[in-house]
PDB file of C-alpha atoms and ligand atoms in Angstrom:
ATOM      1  CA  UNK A  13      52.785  28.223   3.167  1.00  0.00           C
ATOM      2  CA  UNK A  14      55.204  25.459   4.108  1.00  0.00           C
ATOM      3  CA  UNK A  15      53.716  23.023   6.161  1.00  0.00           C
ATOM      4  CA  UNK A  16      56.725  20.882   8.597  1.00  0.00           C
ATOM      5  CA  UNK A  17      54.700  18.115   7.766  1.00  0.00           C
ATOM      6  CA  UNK A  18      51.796  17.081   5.245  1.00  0.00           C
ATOM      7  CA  UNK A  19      48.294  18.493   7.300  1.00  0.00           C
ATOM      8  CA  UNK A  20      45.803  15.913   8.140  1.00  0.00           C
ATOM      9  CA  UNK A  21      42.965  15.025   5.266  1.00  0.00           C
ATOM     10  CA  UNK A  22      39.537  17.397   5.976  1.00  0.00           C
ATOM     11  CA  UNK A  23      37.144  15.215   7.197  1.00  0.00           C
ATOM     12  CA  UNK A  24      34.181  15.006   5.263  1.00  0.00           C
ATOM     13  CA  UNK A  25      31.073  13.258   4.845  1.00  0.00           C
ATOM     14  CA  UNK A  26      29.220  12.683   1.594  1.00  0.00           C
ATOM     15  CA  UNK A  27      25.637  13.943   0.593  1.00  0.00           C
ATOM     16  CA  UNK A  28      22.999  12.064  -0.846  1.00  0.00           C
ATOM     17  CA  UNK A  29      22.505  12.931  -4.382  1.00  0.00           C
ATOM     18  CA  UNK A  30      26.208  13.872  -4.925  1.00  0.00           C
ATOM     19  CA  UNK A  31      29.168  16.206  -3.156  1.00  0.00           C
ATOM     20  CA  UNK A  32      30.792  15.928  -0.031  1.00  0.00           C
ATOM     21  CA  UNK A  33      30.098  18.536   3.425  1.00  0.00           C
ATOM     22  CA  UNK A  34      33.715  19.483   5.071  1.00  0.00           C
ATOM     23  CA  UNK A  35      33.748  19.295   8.549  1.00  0.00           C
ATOM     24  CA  UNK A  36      34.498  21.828  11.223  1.00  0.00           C
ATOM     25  CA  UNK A  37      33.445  20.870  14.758  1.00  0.00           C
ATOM     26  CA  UNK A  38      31.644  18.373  16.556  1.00  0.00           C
ATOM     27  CA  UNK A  39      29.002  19.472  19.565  1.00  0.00           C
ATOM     28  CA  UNK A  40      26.926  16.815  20.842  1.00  0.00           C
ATOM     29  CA  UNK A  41      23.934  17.418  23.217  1.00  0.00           C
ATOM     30  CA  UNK A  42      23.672  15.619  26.471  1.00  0.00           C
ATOM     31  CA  UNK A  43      20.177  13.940  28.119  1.00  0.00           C
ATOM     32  CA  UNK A  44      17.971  15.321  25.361  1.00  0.00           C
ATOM     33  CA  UNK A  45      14.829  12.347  25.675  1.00  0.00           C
ATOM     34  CA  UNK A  46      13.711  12.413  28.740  1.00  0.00           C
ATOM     35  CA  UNK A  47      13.290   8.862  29.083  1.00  0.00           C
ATOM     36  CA  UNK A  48      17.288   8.740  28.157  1.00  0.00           C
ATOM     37  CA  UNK A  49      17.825  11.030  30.554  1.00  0.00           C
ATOM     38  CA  UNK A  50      15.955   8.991  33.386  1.00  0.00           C
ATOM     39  CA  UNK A  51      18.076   6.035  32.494  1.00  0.00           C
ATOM     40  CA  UNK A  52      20.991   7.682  33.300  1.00  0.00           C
ATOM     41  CA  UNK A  53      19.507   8.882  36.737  1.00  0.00           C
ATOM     42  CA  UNK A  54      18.107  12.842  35.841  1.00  0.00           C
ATOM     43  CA  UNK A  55      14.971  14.274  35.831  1.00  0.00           C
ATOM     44  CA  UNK A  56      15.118  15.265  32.125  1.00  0.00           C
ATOM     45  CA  UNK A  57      14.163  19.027  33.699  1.00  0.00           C
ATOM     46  CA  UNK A  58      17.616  20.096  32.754  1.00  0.00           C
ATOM     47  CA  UNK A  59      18.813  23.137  30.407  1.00  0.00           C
ATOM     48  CA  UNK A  60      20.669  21.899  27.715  1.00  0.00           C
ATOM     49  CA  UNK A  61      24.323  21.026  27.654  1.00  0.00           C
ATOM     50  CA  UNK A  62      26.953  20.284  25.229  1.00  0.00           C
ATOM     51  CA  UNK A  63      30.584  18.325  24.661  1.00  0.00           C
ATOM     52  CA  UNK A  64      32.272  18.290  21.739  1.00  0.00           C
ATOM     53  CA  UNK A  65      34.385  15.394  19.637  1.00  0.00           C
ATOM     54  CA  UNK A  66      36.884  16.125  17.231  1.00  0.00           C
ATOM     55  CA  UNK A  67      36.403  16.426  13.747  1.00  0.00           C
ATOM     56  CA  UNK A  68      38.223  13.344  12.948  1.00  0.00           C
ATOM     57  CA  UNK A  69      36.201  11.017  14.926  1.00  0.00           C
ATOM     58  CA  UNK A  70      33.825  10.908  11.868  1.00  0.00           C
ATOM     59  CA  UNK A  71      33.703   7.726  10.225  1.00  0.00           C
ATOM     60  CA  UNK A  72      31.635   8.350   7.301  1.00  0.00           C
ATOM     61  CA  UNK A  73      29.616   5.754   5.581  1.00  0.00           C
ATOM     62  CA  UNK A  74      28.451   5.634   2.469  1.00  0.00           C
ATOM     63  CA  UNK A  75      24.924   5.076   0.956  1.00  0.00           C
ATOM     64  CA  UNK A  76      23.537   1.627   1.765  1.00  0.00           C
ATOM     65  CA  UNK A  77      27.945   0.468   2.857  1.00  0.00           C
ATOM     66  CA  UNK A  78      28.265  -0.556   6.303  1.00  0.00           C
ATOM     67  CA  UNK A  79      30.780   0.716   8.095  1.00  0.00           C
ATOM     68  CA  UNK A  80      33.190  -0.165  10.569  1.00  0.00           C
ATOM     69  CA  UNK A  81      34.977   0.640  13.795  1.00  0.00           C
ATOM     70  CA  UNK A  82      37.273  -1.038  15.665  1.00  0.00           C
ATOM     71  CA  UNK A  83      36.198  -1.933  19.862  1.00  0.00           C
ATOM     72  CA  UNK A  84      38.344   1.066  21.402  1.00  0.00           C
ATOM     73  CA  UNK A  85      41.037   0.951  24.112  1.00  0.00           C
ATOM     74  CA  UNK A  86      40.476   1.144  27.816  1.00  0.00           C
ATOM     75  CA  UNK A  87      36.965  -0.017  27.588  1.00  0.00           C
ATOM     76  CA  UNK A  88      35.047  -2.731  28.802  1.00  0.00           C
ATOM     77  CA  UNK A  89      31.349  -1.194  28.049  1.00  0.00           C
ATOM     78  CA  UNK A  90      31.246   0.331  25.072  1.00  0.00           C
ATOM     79  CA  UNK A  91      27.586   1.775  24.153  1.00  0.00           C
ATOM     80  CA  UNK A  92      25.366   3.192  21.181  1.00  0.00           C
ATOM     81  CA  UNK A  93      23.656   6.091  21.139  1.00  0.00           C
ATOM     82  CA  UNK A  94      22.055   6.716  18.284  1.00  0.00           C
ATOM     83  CA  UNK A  95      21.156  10.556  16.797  1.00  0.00           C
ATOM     84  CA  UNK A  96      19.761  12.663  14.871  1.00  0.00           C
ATOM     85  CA  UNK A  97      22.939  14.686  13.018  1.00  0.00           C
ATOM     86  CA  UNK A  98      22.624  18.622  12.138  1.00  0.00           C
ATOM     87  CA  UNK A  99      24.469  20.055   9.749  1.00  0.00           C
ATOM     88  CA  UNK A 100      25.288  24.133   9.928  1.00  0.00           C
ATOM     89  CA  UNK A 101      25.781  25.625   6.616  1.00  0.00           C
ATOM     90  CA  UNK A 102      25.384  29.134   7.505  1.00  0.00           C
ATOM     91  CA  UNK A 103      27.195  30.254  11.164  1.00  0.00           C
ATOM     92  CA  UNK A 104      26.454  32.591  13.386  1.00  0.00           C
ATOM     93  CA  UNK A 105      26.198  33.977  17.392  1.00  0.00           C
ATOM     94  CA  UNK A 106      23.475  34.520  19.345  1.00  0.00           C
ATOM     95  CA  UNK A 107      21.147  32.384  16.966  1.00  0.00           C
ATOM     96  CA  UNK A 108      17.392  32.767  18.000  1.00  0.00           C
ATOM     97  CA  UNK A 109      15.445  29.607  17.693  1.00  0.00           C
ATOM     98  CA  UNK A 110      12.500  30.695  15.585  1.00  0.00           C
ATOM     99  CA  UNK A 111      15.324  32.293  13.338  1.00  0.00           C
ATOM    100  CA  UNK A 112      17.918  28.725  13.014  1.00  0.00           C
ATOM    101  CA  UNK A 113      16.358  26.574  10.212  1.00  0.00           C
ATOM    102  CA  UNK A 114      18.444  29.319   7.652  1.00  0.00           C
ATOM    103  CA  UNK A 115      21.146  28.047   9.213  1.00  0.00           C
ATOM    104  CA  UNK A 116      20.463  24.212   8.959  1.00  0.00           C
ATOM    105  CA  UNK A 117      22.195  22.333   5.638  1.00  0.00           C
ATOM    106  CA  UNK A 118      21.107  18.938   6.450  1.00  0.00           C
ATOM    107  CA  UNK A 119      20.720  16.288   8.287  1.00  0.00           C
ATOM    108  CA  UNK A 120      21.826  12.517   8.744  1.00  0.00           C
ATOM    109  CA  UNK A 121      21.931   9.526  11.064  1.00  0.00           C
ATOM    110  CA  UNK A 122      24.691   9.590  13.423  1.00  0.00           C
ATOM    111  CA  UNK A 123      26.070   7.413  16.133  1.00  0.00           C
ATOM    112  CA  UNK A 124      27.511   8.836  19.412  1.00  0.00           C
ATOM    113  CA  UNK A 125      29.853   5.797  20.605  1.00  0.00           C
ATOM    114  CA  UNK A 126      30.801   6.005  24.202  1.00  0.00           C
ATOM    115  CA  UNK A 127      32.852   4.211  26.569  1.00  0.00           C
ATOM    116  CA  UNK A 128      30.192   4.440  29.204  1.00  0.00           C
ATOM    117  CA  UNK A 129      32.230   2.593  31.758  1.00  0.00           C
ATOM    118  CA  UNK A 130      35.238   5.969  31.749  1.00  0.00           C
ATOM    119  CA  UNK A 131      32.650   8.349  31.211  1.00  0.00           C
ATOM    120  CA  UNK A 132      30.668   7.161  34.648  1.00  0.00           C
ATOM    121  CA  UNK A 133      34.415   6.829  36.234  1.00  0.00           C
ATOM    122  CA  UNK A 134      34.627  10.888  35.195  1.00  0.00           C
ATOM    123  CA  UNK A 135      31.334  12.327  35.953  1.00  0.00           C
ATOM    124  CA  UNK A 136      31.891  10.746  39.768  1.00  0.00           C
ATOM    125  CA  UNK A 137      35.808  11.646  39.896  1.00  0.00           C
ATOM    126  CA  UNK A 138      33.895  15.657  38.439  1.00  0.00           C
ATOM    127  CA  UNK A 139      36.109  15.104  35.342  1.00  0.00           C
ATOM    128  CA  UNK A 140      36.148  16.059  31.903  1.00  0.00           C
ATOM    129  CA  UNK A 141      34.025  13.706  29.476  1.00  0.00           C
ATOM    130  CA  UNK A 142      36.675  13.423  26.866  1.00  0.00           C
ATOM    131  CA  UNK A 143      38.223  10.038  27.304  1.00  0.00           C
ATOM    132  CA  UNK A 144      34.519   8.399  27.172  1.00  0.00           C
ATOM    133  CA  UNK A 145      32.852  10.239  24.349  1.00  0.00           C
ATOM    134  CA  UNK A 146      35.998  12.130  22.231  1.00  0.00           C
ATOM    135  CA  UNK A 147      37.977   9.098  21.161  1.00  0.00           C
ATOM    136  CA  UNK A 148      38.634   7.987  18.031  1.00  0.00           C
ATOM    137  CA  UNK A 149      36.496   6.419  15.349  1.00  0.00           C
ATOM    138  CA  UNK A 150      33.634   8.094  17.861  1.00  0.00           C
ATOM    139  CA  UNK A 151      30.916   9.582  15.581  1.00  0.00           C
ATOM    140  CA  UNK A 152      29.767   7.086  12.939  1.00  0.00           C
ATOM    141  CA  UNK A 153      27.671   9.284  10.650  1.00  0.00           C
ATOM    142  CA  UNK A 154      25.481   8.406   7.036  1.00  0.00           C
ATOM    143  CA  UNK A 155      24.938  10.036   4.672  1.00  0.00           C
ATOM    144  CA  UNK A 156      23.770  14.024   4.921  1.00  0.00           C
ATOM    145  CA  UNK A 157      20.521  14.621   3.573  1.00  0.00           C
ATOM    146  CA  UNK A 158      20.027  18.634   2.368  1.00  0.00           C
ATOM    147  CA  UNK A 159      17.344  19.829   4.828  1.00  0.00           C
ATOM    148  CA  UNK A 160      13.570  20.990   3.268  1.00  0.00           C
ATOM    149  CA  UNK A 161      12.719  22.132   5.877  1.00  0.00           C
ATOM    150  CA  UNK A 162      12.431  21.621   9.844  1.00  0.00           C
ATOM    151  CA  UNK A 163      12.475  18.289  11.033  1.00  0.00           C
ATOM    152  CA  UNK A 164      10.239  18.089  14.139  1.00  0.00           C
ATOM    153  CA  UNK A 165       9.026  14.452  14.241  1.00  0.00           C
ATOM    154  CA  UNK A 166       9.800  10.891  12.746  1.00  0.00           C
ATOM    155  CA  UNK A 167      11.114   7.472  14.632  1.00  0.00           C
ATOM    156  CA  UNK A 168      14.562   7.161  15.508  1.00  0.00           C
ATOM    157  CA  UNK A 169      15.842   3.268  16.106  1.00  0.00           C
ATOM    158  CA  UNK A 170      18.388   1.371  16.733  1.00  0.00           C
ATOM    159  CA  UNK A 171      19.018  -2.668  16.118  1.00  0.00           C
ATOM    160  CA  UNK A 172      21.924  -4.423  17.093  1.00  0.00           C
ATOM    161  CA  UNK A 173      21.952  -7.340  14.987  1.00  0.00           C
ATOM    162  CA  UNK A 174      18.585  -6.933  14.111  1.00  0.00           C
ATOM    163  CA  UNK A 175      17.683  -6.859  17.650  1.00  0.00           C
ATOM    164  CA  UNK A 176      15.590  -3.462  18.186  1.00  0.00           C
ATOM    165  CA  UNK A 177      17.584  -1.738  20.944  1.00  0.00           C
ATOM    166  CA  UNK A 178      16.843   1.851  20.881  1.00  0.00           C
ATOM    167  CA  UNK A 179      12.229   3.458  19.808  1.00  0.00           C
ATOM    168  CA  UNK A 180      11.605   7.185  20.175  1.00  0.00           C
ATOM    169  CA  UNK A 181      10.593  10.219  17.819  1.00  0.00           C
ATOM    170  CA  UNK A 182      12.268  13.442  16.760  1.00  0.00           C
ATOM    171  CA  UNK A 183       8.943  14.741  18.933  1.00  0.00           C
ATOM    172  CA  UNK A 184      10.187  13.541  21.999  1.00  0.00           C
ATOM    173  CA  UNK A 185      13.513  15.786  21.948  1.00  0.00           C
ATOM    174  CA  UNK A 186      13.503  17.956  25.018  1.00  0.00           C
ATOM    175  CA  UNK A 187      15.370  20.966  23.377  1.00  0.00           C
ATOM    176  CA  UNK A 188      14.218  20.925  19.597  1.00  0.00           C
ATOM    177  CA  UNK A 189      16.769  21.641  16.785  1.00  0.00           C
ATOM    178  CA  UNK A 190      15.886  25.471  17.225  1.00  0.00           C
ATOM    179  CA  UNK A 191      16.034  25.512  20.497  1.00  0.00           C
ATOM    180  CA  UNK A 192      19.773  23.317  20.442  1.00  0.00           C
ATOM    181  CA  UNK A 193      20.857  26.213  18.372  1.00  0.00           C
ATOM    182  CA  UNK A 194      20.187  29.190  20.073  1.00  0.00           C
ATOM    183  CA  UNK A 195      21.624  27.704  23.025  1.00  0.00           C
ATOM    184  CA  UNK A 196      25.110  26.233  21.626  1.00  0.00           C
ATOM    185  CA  UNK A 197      25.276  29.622  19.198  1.00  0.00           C
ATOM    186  CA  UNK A 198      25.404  31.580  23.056  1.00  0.00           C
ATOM    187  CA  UNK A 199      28.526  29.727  23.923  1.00  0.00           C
ATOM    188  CA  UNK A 200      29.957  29.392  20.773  1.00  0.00           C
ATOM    189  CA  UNK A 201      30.615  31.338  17.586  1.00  0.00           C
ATOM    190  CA  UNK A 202      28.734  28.082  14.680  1.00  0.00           C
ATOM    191  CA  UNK A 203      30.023  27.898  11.368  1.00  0.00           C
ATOM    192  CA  UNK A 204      29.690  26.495   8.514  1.00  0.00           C
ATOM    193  CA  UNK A 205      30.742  22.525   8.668  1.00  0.00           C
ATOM    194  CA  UNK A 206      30.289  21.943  12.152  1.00  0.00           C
ATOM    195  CA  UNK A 207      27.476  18.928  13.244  1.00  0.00           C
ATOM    196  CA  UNK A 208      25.604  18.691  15.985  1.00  0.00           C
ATOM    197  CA  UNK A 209      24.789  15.350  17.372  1.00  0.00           C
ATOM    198  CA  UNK A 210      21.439  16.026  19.171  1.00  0.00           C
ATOM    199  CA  UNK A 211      20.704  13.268  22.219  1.00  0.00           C
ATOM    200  CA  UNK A 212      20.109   9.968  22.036  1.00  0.00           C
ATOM    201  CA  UNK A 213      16.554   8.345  23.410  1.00  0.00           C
ATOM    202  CA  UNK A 214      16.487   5.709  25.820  1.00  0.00           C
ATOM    203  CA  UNK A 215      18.027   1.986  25.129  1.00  0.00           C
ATOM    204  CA  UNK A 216      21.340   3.109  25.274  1.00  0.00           C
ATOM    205  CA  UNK A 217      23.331  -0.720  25.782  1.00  0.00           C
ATOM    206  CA  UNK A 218      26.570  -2.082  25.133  1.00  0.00           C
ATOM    207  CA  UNK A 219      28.061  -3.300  22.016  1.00  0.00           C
ATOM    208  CA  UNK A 220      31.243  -6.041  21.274  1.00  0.00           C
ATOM    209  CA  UNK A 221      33.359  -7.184  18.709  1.00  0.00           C
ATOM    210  CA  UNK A 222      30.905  -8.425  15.697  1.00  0.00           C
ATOM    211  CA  UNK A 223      27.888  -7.046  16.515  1.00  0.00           C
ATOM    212  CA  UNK A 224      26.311  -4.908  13.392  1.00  0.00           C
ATOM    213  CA  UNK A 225      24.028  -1.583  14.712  1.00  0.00           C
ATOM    214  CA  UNK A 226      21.492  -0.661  12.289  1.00  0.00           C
ATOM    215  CA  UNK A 227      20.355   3.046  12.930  1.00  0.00           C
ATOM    216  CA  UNK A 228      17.411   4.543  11.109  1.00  0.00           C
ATOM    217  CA  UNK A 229      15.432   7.688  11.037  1.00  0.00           C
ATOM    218  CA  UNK A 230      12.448   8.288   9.008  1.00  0.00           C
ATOM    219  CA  UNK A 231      13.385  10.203   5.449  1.00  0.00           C
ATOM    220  CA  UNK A 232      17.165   9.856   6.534  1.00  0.00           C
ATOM    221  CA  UNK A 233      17.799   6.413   5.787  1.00  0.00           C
ATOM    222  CA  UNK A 234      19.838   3.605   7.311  1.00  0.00           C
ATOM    223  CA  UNK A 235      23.376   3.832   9.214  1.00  0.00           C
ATOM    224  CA  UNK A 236      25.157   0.483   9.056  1.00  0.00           C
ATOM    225  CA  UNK A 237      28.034   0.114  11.578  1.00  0.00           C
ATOM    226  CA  UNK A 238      30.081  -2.949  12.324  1.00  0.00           C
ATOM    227  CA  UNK A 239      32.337  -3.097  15.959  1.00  0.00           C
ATOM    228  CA  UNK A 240      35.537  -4.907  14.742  1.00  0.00           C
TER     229      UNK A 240
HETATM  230 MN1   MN B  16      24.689  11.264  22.972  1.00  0.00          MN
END
């Protein structure tokens, strides 16, 4: 083949213990805690739904490196939500729940960034998300961890600069990782690569220039992020 111009590097984002997982697509899942989902003025009764980012809004960090991002355009509220990360090895349709942990490769601590002040301005104008959750430099992610086996409970927090920010459990997700994936697997055809960022429990706040987030979830380890 004869590319016009040189493609675009795969994004990827490294395993603990060695290697490096290619990534296809990012789907993120929307009001998943219901304490989150309070915060942001729902019941937390809702079925799941999803948005996506693209690939390339990974910024991968390395075991125990902290990362950084620069403060995006067109914002003046940018917030952290941090997440528990799946990773799809093995795709698939019409996914049943008690039947998705074969397709589960990992997992890691991820970051959904958000410009919370365009994505409000969108949900009231009944527009797309995309300019408040799909920009770039979006999805700060650690490392992936290869999964054992299901991951149903464990604290999830967040500091920002050592301030704790964001307190729940994996046992407080309304939709579990099953669950996620029989649901996203109806609407879409998974494969192998693509991440799903799975709600974020309450705390959700604002971040600026110099402030360091510090997300952690039990077994997964620490996700370092500067704003620069
Ligand atoms: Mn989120």
């Amino acid at each position: 083949m004869t590319y016009v111009f040189k493609p675009a590097a795969l994004p990827v984002v490294p395993v603990h213990g060695g290697g490096e997982f290619p990534v296809h697509r990012i789907y993120c899942v929307g009001r998943n805690y219901v304490e989150h989902a309070q915060e942001m003025g729902h019941s937390g009764r809702e079925p799941p739904f999803f948005f996506t980012k693209p690939a390339d809004a990974i910024v991968a960090v390395p075991e125990g490196e902290t990362g950084r991002i620069h403060y995006p355009s067109l914002t003046k509220n940018l917030h952290h939500e941090i997440e528990l990360v799946v990773a799809i090895g093995r795709g698939g349709r019409d996914i049943a729940a008690a039947a998705a942990q074969a397709h589960v490769w990992g997992y890691a601590v991820g970051l959904d960034m958000t410009r919370r002040d365009l994505q409000n301005e969108a949900k009231k104008q009944g527009r797309p998300w995309c300019i408040g959750k799909a920009f770039d430099e979006a999805a700060p992610i650690g490392p992936l961890h290869p999964a054992t086996g299901a991951l149903a409970a464990g604290a999830i927090t967040l500091k920002v600069n050592g301030q704790l920010k964001q307190k729940g459990d994996l046992s407080q997700l309304i939709w579990n990782v099953g669950e996620i994936i029989e649901h996203l697997s109806a609407g879409w055809a998974l494969q192998p690569g693509d991440l799903i960022y799975t709600g974020t429990p309450a705390g959700v706040g604002a971040v600026v220039k110099g402030d360091v987030m510090e997300g952690e979830i039990v077994g997964l380890g620490t996700l370092k992020v500067a704003v620069a």
